[in-house]
mmCIF file of C-alpha atoms in Angstrom:
data_model
loop_
_atom_site.group_PDB
_atom_site.id
_atom_site.type_symbol
_atom_site.label_atom_id
_atom_site.label_comp_id
_atom_site.label_asym_id
_atom_site.label_seq_id
_atom_site.Cartn_x
_atom_site.Cartn_y
_atom_site.Cartn_z
ATOM 1 C CA MET A 1 8.264 -1.042 -1.403
ATOM 2 C CA THR A 2 8.759 0.507 1.983
ATOM 3 C CA GLU A 3 8.259 -1.213 5.310
ATOM 4 C CA GLN A 4 7.815 0.988 8.374
ATOM 5 C CA ILE A 5 8.677 -0.407 11.776
ATOM 6 C CA THR A 6 7.914 1.878 14.701
ATOM 7 C CA THR A 7 9.760 1.934 17.990
ATOM 8 C CA PRO A 8 9.121 3.889 21.214
ATOM 9 C CA ASN A 9 12.064 6.332 21.049
ATOM 10 C CA VAL A 10 11.760 7.751 17.533
ATOM 11 C CA GLU A 11 12.700 11.236 18.836
ATOM 12 C CA GLU A 12 16.347 10.220 18.647
ATOM 13 C CA LYS A 13 18.216 11.202 15.499
ATOM 14 C CA SER A 14 18.150 8.392 12.965
ATOM 15 C CA ARG A 15 20.602 7.691 10.172
ATOM 16 C CA ILE A 16 20.208 5.920 6.846
ATOM 17 C CA TYR A 17 22.676 3.217 5.811
ATOM 18 C CA ALA A 18 22.993 1.163 2.639
ATOM 19 C CA ILE A 19 23.087 -2.617 2.908
ATOM 20 C CA ARG A 20 24.853 -4.486 0.127
ATOM 21 C CA THR A 21 23.063 -7.629 -0.980
ATOM 22 C CA THR A 22 23.525 -10.334 -3.565
ATOM 23 C CA ALA A 23 21.906 -9.060 -6.778
ATOM 24 C CA ASN A 24 18.275 -10.147 -7.194
ATOM 25 C CA ARG A 25 18.066 -11.305 -3.555
ATOM 26 C CA GLU A 26 16.931 -7.970 -2.124
ATOM 27 C CA ASP A 27 13.432 -9.228 -1.251
ATOM 28 C CA GLN A 28 14.782 -12.194 0.701
ATOM 29 C CA VAL A 29 17.245 -9.996 2.614
ATOM 30 C CA PHE A 30 14.385 -7.578 3.345
ATOM 31 C CA ASP A 31 12.241 -10.378 4.797
ATOM 32 C CA PHE A 32 15.121 -11.834 6.860
ATOM 33 C CA ILE A 33 15.917 -8.394 8.314
ATOM 34 C CA ILE A 34 12.290 -7.899 9.349
ATOM 35 C CA ALA A 35 12.356 -11.283 11.097
ATOM 36 C CA ASN A 36 15.604 -10.232 12.847
ATOM 37 C CA LEU A 37 14.050 -6.949 13.993
ATOM 38 C CA VAL A 38 11.065 -8.705 15.521
ATOM 39 C CA LYS A 39 13.325 -11.117 17.438
ATOM 40 C CA LYS A 40 15.984 -8.642 18.600
ATOM 41 C CA ASN A 41 13.908 -5.468 19.198
ATOM 42 C CA LEU A 42 16.489 -3.142 17.616
ATOM 43 C CA ALA A 43 16.350 0.642 17.129
ATOM 44 C CA VAL A 44 15.529 0.369 13.420
ATOM 45 C CA TYR A 45 12.790 2.637 12.118
ATOM 46 C CA SER A 46 12.323 1.695 8.473
ATOM 47 C CA LEU A 47 13.576 -0.377 5.565
ATOM 48 C CA LEU A 48 13.529 0.669 1.925
ATOM 49 C CA ARG A 49 13.851 -1.621 -1.055
ATOM 50 C CA PRO A 50 13.689 0.686 -4.091
ATOM 51 C CA HIS A 51 12.215 -0.845 -7.230
ATOM 52 C CA GLY A 52 14.846 -1.238 -9.943
ATOM 53 C CA LEU A 53 17.908 -0.835 -7.690
ATOM 54 C CA ARG A 54 19.783 -4.122 -7.632
ATOM 55 C CA GLY A 55 22.194 -5.138 -4.901
ATOM 56 C CA TYR A 56 21.198 -2.603 -2.237
ATOM 57 C CA ILE A 57 18.484 -1.912 0.307
ATOM 58 C CA PHE A 58 18.417 0.965 2.783
ATOM 59 C CA ILE A 59 17.881 0.854 6.519
ATOM 60 C CA GLU A 60 17.026 3.733 8.842
ATOM 61 C CA ALA A 61 18.427 3.085 12.294
ATOM 62 C CA ARG A 62 19.553 4.952 15.401
ATOM 63 C CA ASP A 63 23.196 4.097 14.733
ATOM 64 C CA PHE A 64 25.535 1.892 12.695
ATOM 65 C CA GLU A 65 25.594 -0.815 15.373
ATOM 66 C CA ASN A 66 21.800 -1.309 15.211
ATOM 67 C CA ALA A 67 21.899 -1.449 11.408
ATOM 68 C CA GLU A 68 24.733 -3.978 11.501
ATOM 69 C CA GLU A 69 23.016 -6.102 14.161
ATOM 70 C CA ALA A 70 19.842 -6.185 12.036
ATOM 71 C CA THR A 71 21.829 -7.775 9.182
ATOM 72 C CA SER A 72 23.928 -10.187 11.239
ATOM 73 C CA GLY A 73 23.340 -13.777 10.175
ATOM 74 C CA VAL A 74 21.134 -12.727 7.240
ATOM 75 C CA PRO A 75 21.751 -14.825 4.124
ATOM 76 C CA TYR A 76 22.642 -12.831 0.973
ATOM 77 C CA ALA A 77 23.427 -9.684 3.017
ATOM 78 C CA ARG A 78 26.963 -8.613 2.159
ATOM 79 C CA GLY A 79 27.253 -5.995 4.886
ATOM 80 C CA VAL A 80 26.326 -2.469 5.884
ATOM 81 C CA LEU A 81 28.279 0.368 4.278
ATOM 82 C CA PRO A 82 29.727 2.526 7.095
ATOM 83 C CA LYS A 83 29.027 5.855 5.348
ATOM 84 C CA VAL A 84 25.721 7.502 6.288
ATOM 85 C CA VAL A 85 23.447 8.004 3.265
ATOM 86 C CA ASP A 86 21.992 11.500 3.023
ATOM 87 C CA TYR A 87 18.200 11.573 2.592
ATOM 88 C CA SER A 88 18.549 13.726 -0.541
ATOM 89 C CA GLU A 89 20.474 10.870 -2.203
ATOM 90 C CA ILE A 90 17.510 8.470 -1.965
ATOM 91 C CA GLU A 91 14.591 10.906 -2.009
ATOM 92 C CA HIS A 92 14.053 10.414 -5.761
ATOM 93 C CA MET A 93 13.551 6.663 -5.139
ATOM 94 C CA LEU A 94 10.538 7.282 -2.901
ATOM 95 C CA GLU A 95 7.053 7.861 -4.197
ATOM 96 C CA GLN A 96 4.425 10.010 -2.578
ATOM 97 C CA VAL A 97 1.581 7.956 -1.156
ATOM 98 C CA LYS A 98 -1.783 9.466 -1.993
ATOM 99 C CA SER A 99 -3.908 10.053 1.083
ATOM 100 C CA ALA A 100 -7.225 9.463 -0.648
ATOM 101 C CA VAL A 101 -7.964 6.605 -3.002
ATOM 102 C CA ALA A 102 -8.889 8.099 -6.371
ATOM 103 C CA ILE A 103 -10.333 4.914 -7.849
ATOM 104 C CA GLN A 104 -14.029 4.576 -8.599
ATOM 105 C CA LYS A 105 -16.230 1.803 -9.892
ATOM 106 C CA ASN A 106 -16.262 1.602 -13.740
ATOM 107 C CA ASP A 107 -12.850 3.319 -14.058
ATOM 108 C CA ILE A 108 -10.627 1.978 -16.822
ATOM 109 C CA VAL A 109 -7.245 1.074 -15.341
ATOM 110 C CA GLU A 110 -3.910 -0.269 -16.471
ATOM 111 C CA ILE A 111 -2.464 -3.126 -14.424
ATOM 112 C CA ILE A 112 1.070 -2.077 -13.462
ATOM 113 C CA SER A 113 2.358 -5.250 -11.775
ATOM 114 C CA GLY A 114 1.919 -9.001 -11.814
ATOM 115 C CA PRO A 115 1.297 -11.447 -14.650
ATOM 116 C CA PHE A 116 -1.285 -9.160 -16.307
ATOM 117 C CA LYS A 117 1.064 -6.151 -16.390
ATOM 118 C CA ARG A 118 0.181 -3.578 -19.098
ATOM 119 C CA GLU A 119 -3.321 -5.039 -19.568
ATOM 120 C CA LYS A 120 -6.297 -2.696 -19.455
ATOM 121 C CA ALA A 121 -9.249 -3.529 -17.214
ATOM 122 C CA LYS A 122 -12.471 -2.102 -15.806
ATOM 123 C CA ILE A 123 -13.055 -1.734 -12.054
ATOM 124 C CA THR A 124 -16.117 -3.727 -10.988
ATOM 125 C CA ARG A 125 -15.732 -3.609 -7.188
ATOM 126 C CA ILE A 126 -13.566 -1.813 -4.600
ATOM 127 C CA ASP A 127 -12.769 -3.122 -1.104
ATOM 128 C CA LEU A 128 -11.126 -0.267 0.826
ATOM 129 C CA GLN A 129 -10.719 -2.373 4.006
ATOM 130 C CA LYS A 130 -8.500 -4.903 2.213
ATOM 131 C CA GLU A 131 -7.118 -2.272 -0.211
ATOM 132 C CA GLU A 132 -8.183 -4.453 -3.132
ATOM 133 C CA VAL A 133 -10.092 -3.979 -6.373
ATOM 134 C CA VAL A 134 -11.879 -6.490 -8.556
ATOM 135 C CA VAL A 135 -11.339 -5.865 -12.261
ATOM 136 C CA GLU A 136 -12.348 -7.449 -15.541
ATOM 137 C CA LEU A 137 -9.846 -7.498 -18.379
ATOM 138 C CA LEU A 138 -11.088 -5.488 -21.358
ATOM 139 C CA GLU A 139 -9.409 -7.503 -24.114
ATOM 140 C CA SER A 140 -10.480 -10.870 -22.737
ATOM 141 C CA ALA A 141 -13.038 -12.910 -24.722
ATOM 142 C CA VAL A 142 -14.683 -14.080 -21.495
ATOM 143 C CA PRO A 143 -14.924 -11.633 -18.550
ATOM 144 C CA ILE A 144 -12.764 -13.054 -15.775
ATOM 145 C CA PRO A 145 -12.810 -11.192 -12.443
ATOM 146 C CA LEU A 146 -9.331 -10.571 -10.992
ATOM 147 C CA THR A 147 -8.713 -9.376 -7.439
ATOM 148 C CA LEU A 148 -5.695 -7.063 -7.231
ATOM 149 C CA LYS A 149 -4.158 -4.708 -4.697
ATOM 150 C CA ILE A 150 -5.170 -1.076 -5.270
ATOM 151 C CA ASP A 151 -1.538 -0.041 -5.790
ATOM 152 C CA SER A 152 -1.119 -2.510 -8.671
ATOM 153 C CA VAL A 153 -3.506 -0.556 -10.918
ATOM 154 C CA LYS A 154 -3.340 2.948 -12.380
ATOM 155 C CA VAL A 155 -6.425 4.869 -13.534
ATOM 156 C CA ILE A 156 -6.106 5.791 -17.201
ATOM 157 C CA ARG A 157 -9.709 6.768 -17.978
ATOM 158 C CA ARG A 158 -12.665 7.686 -15.823
ATOM 159 C CA GLU A 159 -16.355 7.474 -16.683
ATOM 160 C CA SER A 160 -18.401 10.365 -15.294
ATOM 161 C CA GLU A 161 -21.993 10.019 -14.102
ATOM 162 C CA GLU A 162 -23.457 10.917 -17.497
ATOM 163 C CA GLY A 163 -21.562 8.046 -19.136
ATOM 164 C CA GLU A 164 -19.062 10.239 -20.972
ATOM 165 C CA GLU A 165 -15.416 9.339 -20.602
ATOM 166 C CA THR A 166 -12.652 11.588 -19.354
ATOM 167 C CA ASN A 167 -8.890 11.011 -19.578
ATOM 168 C CA GLU A 168 -6.836 11.010 -16.372
ATOM 169 C CA ASP A 169 -3.326 11.304 -17.885
#
């Protein structure tokens, strides 16, 4: 999960710092920092909360002072580590965002997040404006439409126009 916050003077050199948090409170710290940034108008360019990394989030800011000010008064934030984090150290935690949505109606998908994680479903409708899809679970006795974010499903099989199936893995 990456949140991008843009500021007018992005030409300046930015640095990445690690923020220590209480374990399993990363999402709350993330939200509090965003609220701080809106109020204080700091030179912070992005926040990164890598999935699976407990106790840390990363902040890209102009300098240490801006990163520290963004976390001041934030519950569960244990402080900003003074050492600058090199981009190559966190690059493997980032995922490439696909520019084009490769989901089509009738695709068979696997749900990759939420209460129906690991369930297989069929795409019945796509709303690109809201970045949502409506799916029906395949192994359900009664077809129940679920509305999910596009990034919470992964295409595992695609049906071509002739009705034959092709694997996407």
